């Protein structure tokens, strides 16, 4: 399996809980390297564009409202099989269904405020990374 990159977001609920470091530690202990990172307070336009694939879903407005409710950390994680590895570390979308020891089981309360986002395919990873980062803002470990 080749080295991959994936986009990760620490969502407003986790930033507000002051568990950025604990979540970053899960990624690092899970074999992923943080190769780019920034803290942002997303505008409505930025959040709508990021979640454009969910535009027709009933939860879209709530999702955009939540993602703009406070600062987030957007970052690129790099490692073997990074897209699947990150989703494994995150756990199920609904924290009530997330496996014990996953980020969502340990830090999230609800399906809306579920602590983290992770790209779900190589195509979404490429789009989502480019949405937030220029190539020269990414620092591979090499
Ligand atoms: P994410 O994109 O945030 O990594 O999460 P995911 O792939 O596990 O979930 P996805 O289906 O892509 O949905 C994006 C986010 O929308 C919220 N959601 N709410 N109320 C609902 O039924 C519902 N379904 C999804 C969640 O916050 C989810 O992370
Ligand atoms: Mg998703």
CSV table of N, CA and C and ligand atoms in Angstrom, one decimal:
chain,number,residue,atom,x,y,z
A,1,UNK,N,0.9,-1.2,0.0
A,1,UNK,CA,0.0,0.0,0.0
A,1,UNK,C,0.9,1.2,0.0
A,2,UNK,N,0.6,2.1,-0.9
A,2,UNK,CA,1.4,3.3,-1.0
A,2,UNK,C,1.1,4.4,0.1
A,3,UNK,N,2.0,5.3,0.2
A,3,UNK,CA,1.7,6.4,1.2
A,3,UNK,C,0.6,7.2,0.6
A,4,UNK,N,-0.4,7.6,1.4
A,4,UNK,CA,-1.5,8.4,1.0
A,4,UNK,C,-1.6,9.7,1.9
A,5,UNK,N,-2.4,10.7,1.4
A,5,UNK,CA,-2.7,11.8,2.2
A,5,UNK,C,-4.2,11.9,2.3
A,6,UNK,N,-4.7,12.4,3.4
A,6,UNK,CA,-6.1,12.6,3.6
A,6,UNK,C,-6.3,13.9,4.3
A,7,UNK,N,-7.5,14.5,4.1
A,7,UNK,CA,-7.9,15.8,4.8
A,7,UNK,C,-8.6,15.4,6.1
A,8,UNK,N,-8.2,16.0,7.2
A,8,UNK,CA,-8.8,15.8,8.5
A,8,UNK,C,-9.2,17.2,9.0
A,9,UNK,N,-10.4,17.2,9.6
A,9,UNK,CA,-10.8,18.5,10.3
A,9,UNK,C,-11.2,18.1,11.8
A,10,UNK,N,-10.6,18.9,12.7
A,10,UNK,CA,-11.1,18.8,14.1
A,10,UNK,C,-12.2,19.9,14.2
A,11,UNK,N,-13.4,19.4,14.4
A,11,UNK,CA,-14.6,20.2,14.3
A,11,UNK,C,-14.8,21.1,15.5
A,12,UNK,N,-15.7,22.1,15.5
A,12,UNK,CA,-15.8,23.1,16.5
A,12,UNK,C,-16.1,22.6,17.9
A,13,UNK,N,-16.8,21.4,18.0
A,13,UNK,CA,-17.1,20.9,19.3
A,13,UNK,C,-15.8,20.4,20.0
A,14,UNK,N,-14.9,19.8,19.3
A,14,UNK,CA,-13.7,19.3,19.9
A,14,UNK,C,-12.7,20.4,20.2
A,15,UNK,N,-12.7,21.5,19.3
A,15,UNK,CA,-11.8,22.6,19.6
A,15,UNK,C,-12.3,23.3,20.9
A,16,UNK,N,-13.7,23.4,21.0
A,16,UNK,CA,-14.3,24.1,22.2
A,16,UNK,C,-14.0,23.3,23.5
A,17,UNK,N,-13.9,21.9,23.3
A,17,UNK,CA,-13.6,21.1,24.5
A,17,UNK,C,-12.1,21.1,24.9
A,18,UNK,N,-11.3,21.7,24.0
A,18,UNK,CA,-9.8,21.8,24.3
A,18,UNK,C,-9.1,20.5,24.2
A,19,UNK,N,-9.5,19.6,23.2
A,19,UNK,CA,-8.9,18.3,23.1
A,19,UNK,C,-8.2,18.2,21.7
A,20,UNK,N,-7.7,19.4,21.2
A,20,UNK,CA,-7.0,19.3,19.9
A,20,UNK,C,-5.8,18.4,20.1
A,21,UNK,N,-5.0,18.6,21.2
A,21,UNK,CA,-3.8,17.8,21.4
A,21,UNK,C,-4.1,16.4,21.5
A,22,UNK,N,-5.1,16.0,22.3
A,22,UNK,CA,-5.4,14.6,22.4
A,22,UNK,C,-5.8,13.9,21.1
A,23,UNK,N,-6.5,14.7,20.3
A,23,UNK,CA,-6.9,14.1,19.0
A,23,UNK,C,-5.7,14.0,18.1
A,24,UNK,N,-4.8,15.0,18.0
A,24,UNK,CA,-3.6,14.9,17.2
A,24,UNK,C,-2.8,13.7,17.7
A,25,UNK,N,-2.7,13.5,19.0
A,25,UNK,CA,-2.0,12.4,19.5
A,25,UNK,C,-2.5,11.0,19.0
A,26,UNK,N,-3.8,10.9,18.8
A,26,UNK,CA,-4.4,9.7,18.3
A,26,UNK,C,-3.9,9.4,16.8
A,27,UNK,N,-3.8,10.5,16.1
A,27,UNK,CA,-3.3,10.4,14.7
A,27,UNK,C,-1.8,9.9,14.7
A,28,UNK,N,-1.0,10.6,15.5
A,28,UNK,CA,0.4,10.3,15.6
A,28,UNK,C,0.6,8.8,16.1
A,29,UNK,N,-0.1,8.5,17.1
A,29,UNK,CA,0.1,7.1,17.6
A,29,UNK,C,-0.4,6.1,16.6
A,30,UNK,N,-1.4,6.5,15.8
A,30,UNK,CA,-1.9,5.6,14.8
A,30,UNK,C,-1.1,5.5,13.5
A,31,UNK,N,0.1,6.1,13.5
A,31,UNK,CA,1.0,6.0,12.4
A,31,UNK,C,0.8,7.1,11.3
A,32,UNK,N,0.0,8.1,11.6
A,32,UNK,CA,-0.2,9.2,10.6
A,32,UNK,C,0.6,10.4,11.0
A,33,UNK,N,1.2,11.1,10.0
A,33,UNK,CA,2.0,12.3,10.3
A,33,UNK,C,1.2,13.5,9.9
A,34,UNK,N,1.2,14.6,10.7
A,34,UNK,CA,0.5,15.8,10.3
A,34,UNK,C,1.5,16.6,9.5
A,35,UNK,N,1.2,16.7,8.2
A,35,UNK,CA,2.1,17.4,7.2
A,35,UNK,C,1.7,18.8,6.8
A,36,UNK,N,0.5,19.2,7.3
A,36,UNK,CA,0.0,20.6,7.1
A,36,UNK,C,-1.1,20.8,8.1
A,37,UNK,N,-1.2,22.0,8.6
A,37,UNK,CA,-2.3,22.3,9.6
A,37,UNK,C,-2.5,23.8,9.7
A,38,UNK,N,-3.8,24.2,9.9
A,38,UNK,CA,-4.1,25.6,10.2
A,38,UNK,C,-5.5,25.6,10.9
A,39,UNK,N,-5.6,26.7,11.8
A,39,UNK,CA,-6.8,26.9,12.5
A,39,UNK,C,-7.6,28.0,11.7
A,40,UNK,N,-8.9,27.7,11.5
A,40,UNK,CA,-9.7,28.6,10.7
A,40,UNK,C,-11.1,28.7,11.4
A,41,UNK,N,-11.8,29.9,11.2
A,41,UNK,CA,-13.2,29.9,11.5
A,41,UNK,C,-13.9,30.0,10.1
A,42,UNK,N,-14.5,28.9,9.7
A,42,UNK,CA,-15.0,28.9,8.4
A,42,UNK,C,-16.2,29.8,8.2
A,43,UNK,N,-16.2,30.5,7.0
A,43,UNK,CA,-17.4,31.3,6.6
A,43,UNK,C,-18.4,30.3,6.1
A,44,UNK,N,-19.7,30.8,6.0
A,44,UNK,CA,-20.8,30.0,5.5
A,44,UNK,C,-20.4,29.5,4.1
A,45,UNK,N,-19.9,30.4,3.3
A,45,UNK,CA,-19.6,30.1,1.9
A,45,UNK,C,-18.5,28.9,1.9
A,46,UNK,N,-17.5,29.0,2.7
A,46,UNK,CA,-16.5,28.0,2.7
A,46,UNK,C,-17.0,26.6,3.2
A,47,UNK,N,-17.9,26.6,4.2
A,47,UNK,CA,-18.5,25.4,4.7
A,47,UNK,C,-19.4,24.8,3.6
A,48,UNK,N,-20.2,25.6,3.0
A,48,UNK,CA,-21.2,25.1,2.0
A,48,UNK,C,-20.4,24.5,0.8
A,49,UNK,N,-19.3,25.2,0.4
A,49,UNK,CA,-18.5,24.6,-0.7
A,49,UNK,C,-17.8,23.3,-0.3
A,50,UNK,N,-17.3,23.3,0.9
A,50,UNK,CA,-16.7,22.0,1.3
A,50,UNK,C,-17.6,20.9,1.3
A,51,UNK,N,-18.9,21.1,1.8
A,51,UNK,CA,-19.9,20.0,1.9
A,51,UNK,C,-20.8,20.0,0.7
A,52,UNK,N,-20.4,20.5,-0.4
A,52,UNK,CA,-21.3,20.6,-1.6
A,52,UNK,C,-22.0,19.3,-1.9
A,53,UNK,N,-21.3,18.1,-1.7
A,53,UNK,CA,-21.8,16.8,-2.0
A,53,UNK,C,-23.1,16.5,-1.2
A,54,UNK,N,-23.2,17.2,0.0
A,54,UNK,CA,-24.4,16.9,0.9
A,54,UNK,C,-25.5,18.0,0.7
A,55,UNK,N,-25.4,18.8,-0.3
A,55,UNK,CA,-26.3,20.0,-0.5
A,55,UNK,C,-27.8,19.6,-0.4
A,56,UNK,N,-28.1,18.5,-1.0
A,56,UNK,CA,-29.6,18.1,-1.0
A,56,UNK,C,-30.0,17.3,0.3
A,57,UNK,N,-29.1,17.0,1.1
A,57,UNK,CA,-29.4,16.2,2.3
A,57,UNK,C,-30.1,17.0,3.4
A,58,UNK,N,-31.1,16.4,4.1
A,58,UNK,CA,-31.9,17.1,5.1
A,58,UNK,C,-31.0,17.8,6.2
A,59,UNK,N,-29.8,17.2,6.4
A,59,UNK,CA,-29.0,17.8,7.5
A,59,UNK,C,-28.0,18.9,7.1
A,60,UNK,N,-28.1,19.2,5.8
A,60,UNK,CA,-27.1,20.2,5.2
A,60,UNK,C,-27.0,21.5,6.0
A,61,UNK,N,-28.2,22.1,6.2
A,61,UNK,CA,-28.2,23.4,6.9
A,61,UNK,C,-27.6,23.4,8.3
A,62,UNK,N,-28.0,22.3,9.0
A,62,UNK,CA,-27.5,22.1,10.4
A,62,UNK,C,-26.0,21.9,10.4
A,63,UNK,N,-25.6,21.1,9.4
A,63,UNK,CA,-24.1,20.8,9.3
A,63,UNK,C,-23.3,22.1,9.0
A,64,UNK,N,-23.8,22.9,8.1
A,64,UNK,CA,-23.1,24.2,7.8
A,64,UNK,C,-23.1,25.1,9.0
A,65,UNK,N,-24.3,25.2,9.6
A,65,UNK,CA,-24.4,26.0,10.8
A,65,UNK,C,-23.4,25.6,11.9
A,66,UNK,N,-23.3,24.3,12.1
A,66,UNK,CA,-22.4,23.7,13.1
A,66,UNK,C,-21.0,24.0,12.8
A,67,UNK,N,-20.6,23.7,11.5
A,67,UNK,CA,-19.2,23.9,11.1
A,67,UNK,C,-18.7,25.3,11.1
A,68,UNK,N,-19.7,26.3,11.1
A,68,UNK,CA,-19.3,27.7,11.2
A,68,UNK,C,-19.5,28.3,12.6
A,69,UNK,N,-19.8,27.4,13.5
A,69,UNK,CA,-20.1,27.9,14.9
A,69,UNK,C,-18.9,28.3,15.7
A,70,UNK,N,-17.7,27.9,15.3
A,70,UNK,CA,-16.5,28.2,16.0
A,70,UNK,C,-15.3,27.7,15.2
A,71,UNK,N,-14.1,27.9,15.7
A,71,UNK,CA,-12.9,27.6,14.9
A,71,UNK,C,-12.8,26.1,14.8
A,72,UNK,N,-12.1,25.7,13.7
A,72,UNK,CA,-11.8,24.3,13.4
A,72,UNK,C,-10.3,24.2,13.1
A,73,UNK,N,-9.7,23.0,13.2
A,73,UNK,CA,-8.3,22.8,12.7
A,73,UNK,C,-8.4,22.0,11.5
A,74,UNK,N,-7.9,22.5,10.3
A,74,UNK,CA,-7.9,21.7,9.1
A,74,UNK,C,-6.5,21.2,8.9
A,75,UNK,N,-6.3,20.0,8.5
A,75,UNK,CA,-5.0,19.4,8.4
A,75,UNK,C,-4.9,18.3,7.4
A,76,UNK,N,-3.6,18.1,6.9
A,76,UNK,CA,-3.4,17.0,6.0
A,76,UNK,C,-2.6,15.9,6.8
A,77,UNK,N,-3.1,14.7,6.8
A,77,UNK,CA,-2.4,13.6,7.4
A,77,UNK,C,-1.8,12.7,6.3
A,78,UNK,N,-0.6,12.2,6.6
A,78,UNK,CA,0.1,11.4,5.6
A,78,UNK,C,0.5,10.1,6.3
A,79,UNK,N,0.4,9.0,5.5
A,79,UNK,CA,0.9,7.7,6.0
A,79,UNK,C,0.4,6.6,5.1
A,80,UNK,N,0.8,5.4,5.5
A,80,UNK,CA,0.3,4.2,4.8
A,80,UNK,C,-1.2,4.1,4.9
A,81,UNK,N,-1.9,4.0,3.7
A,81,UNK,CA,-3.3,3.8,3.8
A,81,UNK,C,-4.0,4.8,4.6
A,82,UNK,N,-3.6,6.1,4.5
A,82,UNK,CA,-4.0,7.2,5.4
A,82,UNK,C,-5.5,7.4,5.4
A,83,UNK,N,-6.2,7.3,4.3
A,83,UNK,CA,-7.6,7.6,4.2
A,83,UNK,C,-8.4,6.6,5.1
A,84,UNK,N,-8.2,5.3,4.9
A,84,UNK,CA,-8.9,4.3,5.7
A,84,UNK,C,-8.4,4.3,7.1
A,85,UNK,N,-7.1,4.5,7.3
A,85,UNK,CA,-6.5,4.5,8.7
A,85,UNK,C,-7.1,5.6,9.5
A,86,UNK,N,-7.3,6.8,8.9
A,86,UNK,CA,-7.9,7.9,9.6
A,86,UNK,C,-9.3,7.6,10.0
A,87,UNK,N,-10.1,7.0,9.1
A,87,UNK,CA,-11.5,6.8,9.3
A,87,UNK,C,-11.6,5.7,10.4
A,88,UNK,N,-10.7,4.8,10.5
A,88,UNK,CA,-10.7,3.8,11.5
A,88,UNK,C,-10.4,4.4,12.9
A,89,UNK,N,-9.5,5.4,12.9
A,89,UNK,CA,-9.2,6.1,14.2
A,89,UNK,C,-10.4,7.0,14.6
A,90,UNK,N,-11.1,7.5,13.6
A,90,UNK,CA,-12.3,8.4,13.9
A,90,UNK,C,-13.4,7.6,14.5
A,91,UNK,N,-13.7,6.4,14.0
A,91,UNK,CA,-14.9,5.7,14.4
A,91,UNK,C,-16.2,6.1,13.6
A,92,UNK,N,-17.3,5.4,13.8
A,92,UNK,CA,-18.5,5.7,13.1
A,92,UNK,C,-19.0,7.1,13.2
A,93,UNK,N,-19.7,7.5,12.2
A,93,UNK,CA,-20.3,8.9,12.1
A,93,UNK,C,-21.1,9.3,13.4
A,94,UNK,N,-21.9,8.3,13.8
A,94,UNK,CA,-22.7,8.5,15.0
A,94,UNK,C,-21.9,8.0,16.2
A,95,UNK,N,-21.5,8.9,17.1
A,95,UNK,CA,-20.6,8.5,18.2
A,95,UNK,C,-21.2,7.3,19.0
A,96,UNK,N,-22.5,7.2,19.0
A,96,UNK,CA,-23.2,6.1,19.8
A,96,UNK,C,-22.9,4.8,19.2
A,97,UNK,N,-22.5,4.8,17.9
A,97,UNK,CA,-22.2,3.5,17.2
A,97,UNK,C,-20.7,3.4,17.0
A,98,UNK,N,-19.9,4.3,17.5
A,98,UNK,CA,-18.5,4.3,17.3
A,98,UNK,C,-17.8,3.3,18.2
A,99,UNK,N,-16.8,2.5,17.7
A,99,UNK,CA,-16.2,1.5,18.5
A,99,UNK,C,-15.4,2.1,19.6
A,100,UNK,N,-15.3,1.4,20.8
A,100,UNK,CA,-14.6,2.0,21.9
A,100,UNK,C,-13.2,2.3,21.5
A,101,UNK,N,-12.7,3.4,22.1
A,101,UNK,CA,-11.3,3.7,21.8
A,101,UNK,C,-11.1,4.6,20.6
A,102,UNK,N,-12.2,4.8,19.8
A,102,UNK,CA,-12.1,5.7,18.6
A,102,UNK,C,-12.3,7.1,19.1
A,103,UNK,N,-11.9,8.1,18.2
A,103,UNK,CA,-12.0,9.5,18.6
A,103,UNK,C,-13.4,9.9,18.8
A,104,UNK,N,-14.3,9.4,18.0
A,104,UNK,CA,-15.7,9.8,18.2
A,104,UNK,C,-16.3,9.2,19.4
A,105,UNK,N,-16.0,8.0,19.7
A,105,UNK,CA,-16.5,7.3,20.9
A,105,UNK,C,-16.0,8.1,22.2
A,106,UNK,N,-14.8,8.6,22.1
A,106,UNK,CA,-14.2,9.2,23.3
A,106,UNK,C,-14.4,10.7,23.4
A,107,UNK,N,-14.6,11.4,22.3
A,107,UNK,CA,-14.7,12.9,22.4
A,107,UNK,C,-16.0,13.5,21.8
A,108,UNK,N,-16.9,12.7,21.2
A,108,UNK,CA,-18.0,13.3,20.5
A,108,UNK,C,-19.3,12.9,21.3
A,109,UNK,N,-20.3,13.8,21.1
A,109,UNK,CA,-21.6,13.6,21.9
A,109,UNK,C,-22.7,13.2,20.9
A,110,UNK,N,-22.8,13.8,19.7
A,110,UNK,CA,-23.9,13.6,18.9
A,110,UNK,C,-23.5,13.4,17.4
A,111,UNK,N,-24.4,13.0,16.5
A,111,UNK,CA,-24.0,12.8,15.1
A,111,UNK,C,-23.7,14.2,14.5
A,112,UNK,N,-24.2,15.2,15.0
A,112,UNK,CA,-23.9,16.6,14.4
A,112,UNK,C,-22.6,17.1,14.9
A,113,UNK,N,-22.4,17.0,16.2
A,113,UNK,CA,-21.2,17.4,16.9
A,113,UNK,C,-20.3,16.2,17.1
A,114,UNK,N,-19.6,15.7,16.0
A,114,UNK,CA,-19.0,14.5,16.1
A,114,UNK,C,-17.4,14.6,16.0
A,115,UNK,N,-16.9,15.7,16.4
A,115,UNK,CA,-15.5,15.9,16.7
A,115,UNK,C,-14.5,16.0,15.5
A,116,UNK,N,-14.7,15.1,14.5
A,116,UNK,CA,-13.7,15.1,13.4
A,116,UNK,C,-14.4,14.8,12.1
A,117,UNK,N,-13.7,15.3,11.0
A,117,UNK,CA,-14.0,14.9,9.6
A,117,UNK,C,-12.8,14.2,9.1
A,118,UNK,N,-13.1,13.2,8.2
A,118,UNK,CA,-12.0,12.6,7.4
A,118,UNK,C,-12.5,12.3,6.0
A,119,UNK,N,-11.6,12.6,5.0
A,119,UNK,CA,-12.0,12.2,3.6
A,119,UNK,C,-12.3,10.8,3.5
A,120,UNK,N,-13.3,10.5,2.6
A,120,UNK,CA,-13.7,9.1,2.5
A,120,UNK,C,-13.3,8.3,1.2
A,121,UNK,N,-12.5,8.9,0.4
A,121,UNK,CA,-12.0,8.3,-0.8
A,121,UNK,C,-10.8,9.0,-1.4
A,122,UNK,N,-10.0,8.4,-2.2
A,122,UNK,CA,-8.8,9.2,-2.8
A,122,UNK,C,-9.3,10.4,-3.6
A,123,UNK,N,-10.5,10.3,-4.2
A,123,UNK,CA,-11.0,11.5,-5.0
A,123,UNK,C,-11.4,12.6,-4.0
A,124,UNK,N,-12.1,12.3,-2.9
A,124,UNK,CA,-12.5,13.3,-2.0
A,124,UNK,C,-11.3,13.9,-1.3
A,125,UNK,N,-10.3,13.0,-1.0
A,125,UNK,CA,-9.1,13.5,-0.3
A,125,UNK,C,-8.4,14.5,-1.2
A,126,UNK,N,-8.3,14.3,-2.5
A,126,UNK,CA,-7.6,15.2,-3.4
A,126,UNK,C,-8.3,16.5,-3.5
A,127,UNK,N,-9.7,16.4,-3.6
A,127,UNK,CA,-10.5,17.7,-3.7
A,127,UNK,C,-10.4,18.5,-2.4
A,128,UNK,N,-10.6,17.8,-1.2
A,128,UNK,CA,-10.6,18.4,0.1
A,128,UNK,C,-9.3,19.0,0.5
A,129,UNK,N,-8.2,18.3,0.2
A,129,UNK,CA,-6.8,18.9,0.5
A,129,UNK,C,-6.6,20.2,-0.3
A,130,UNK,N,-7.0,20.1,-1.6
A,130,UNK,CA,-6.8,21.3,-2.5
A,130,UNK,C,-7.8,22.4,-2.1
A,131,UNK,N,-8.9,22.1,-1.4
A,131,UNK,CA,-9.8,23.1,-1.0
A,131,UNK,C,-9.2,24.0,0.0
A,132,UNK,N,-8.3,23.5,0.9
A,132,UNK,CA,-7.8,24.2,2.0
A,132,UNK,C,-6.3,24.6,1.9
A,133,UNK,N,-5.5,23.8,1.1
A,133,UNK,CA,-4.1,24.0,1.1
A,133,UNK,C,-3.5,24.1,-0.3
A,134,UNK,N,-2.6,25.0,-0.5
A,134,UNK,CA,-1.7,25.1,-1.7
A,134,UNK,C,-0.7,23.9,-1.5
A,135,UNK,N,-0.2,23.4,-2.6
A,135,UNK,CA,0.8,22.3,-2.5
A,135,UNK,C,2.0,22.7,-1.7
A,136,UNK,N,2.4,24.0,-1.8
A,136,UNK,CA,3.6,24.5,-1.1
A,136,UNK,C,3.4,24.7,0.4
A,137,UNK,N,2.1,24.5,0.9
A,137,UNK,CA,1.9,24.6,2.3
A,137,UNK,C,1.9,23.2,3.0
A,138,UNK,N,2.2,22.2,2.2
A,138,UNK,CA,2.2,20.8,2.7
A,138,UNK,C,3.7,20.4,2.8
A,139,UNK,N,4.1,19.8,3.9
A,139,UNK,CA,5.5,19.5,4.2
A,139,UNK,C,5.7,18.0,4.5
A,140,UNK,N,5.9,17.2,3.4
A,140,UNK,CA,6.0,15.8,3.6
A,140,UNK,C,7.2,15.4,4.4
A,141,UNK,N,7.1,14.3,5.1
A,141,UNK,CA,8.2,13.8,6.0
A,141,UNK,C,9.4,13.3,5.3
A,142,UNK,N,9.1,12.7,4.1
A,142,UNK,CA,10.2,12.2,3.3
A,142,UNK,C,11.2,11.2,3.9
B,1,LIG,P1,-17.3,13.4,7.9
B,1,LIG,O1,-17.6,13.6,6.4
B,1,LIG,O2,-17.6,14.6,8.8
B,1,LIG,O3,-16.0,12.8,8.1
B,1,LIG,O4,-18.3,12.3,8.4
B,1,LIG,P2,-18.8,11.0,7.7
B,1,LIG,O5,-18.2,10.8,6.4
B,1,LIG,O6,-18.8,9.9,8.7
B,1,LIG,O7,-20.4,11.4,7.4
B,1,LIG,P3,-21.1,12.0,6.1
B,1,LIG,O8,-22.1,11.1,5.7
B,1,LIG,O9,-20.0,12.5,5.1
B,1,LIG,O10,-21.8,13.3,6.7
B,1,LIG,C1,-21.1,14.5,7.0
B,1,LIG,C2,-21.4,15.0,8.4
B,1,LIG,O11,-22.8,15.4,8.4
B,1,LIG,C3,-23.4,15.1,9.6
B,1,LIG,N1,-24.5,14.2,9.5
B,1,LIG,N2,-25.6,14.3,10.1
B,1,LIG,N3,-28.2,14.0,11.1
B,1,LIG,C4,-27.7,13.1,10.3
B,1,LIG,O12,-28.4,12.2,9.9
B,1,LIG,C5,-26.4,13.3,9.8
B,1,LIG,N4,-25.8,12.5,8.9
B,1,LIG,C6,-24.5,13.1,8.8
B,1,LIG,C7,-22.3,14.5,10.5
B,1,LIG,O13,-21.7,15.5,11.3
B,1,LIG,C8,-21.3,14.0,9.5
B,1,LIG,O14,-20.0,13.9,10.1
B,2,LIG,MG1,-18.1,12.3,4.9
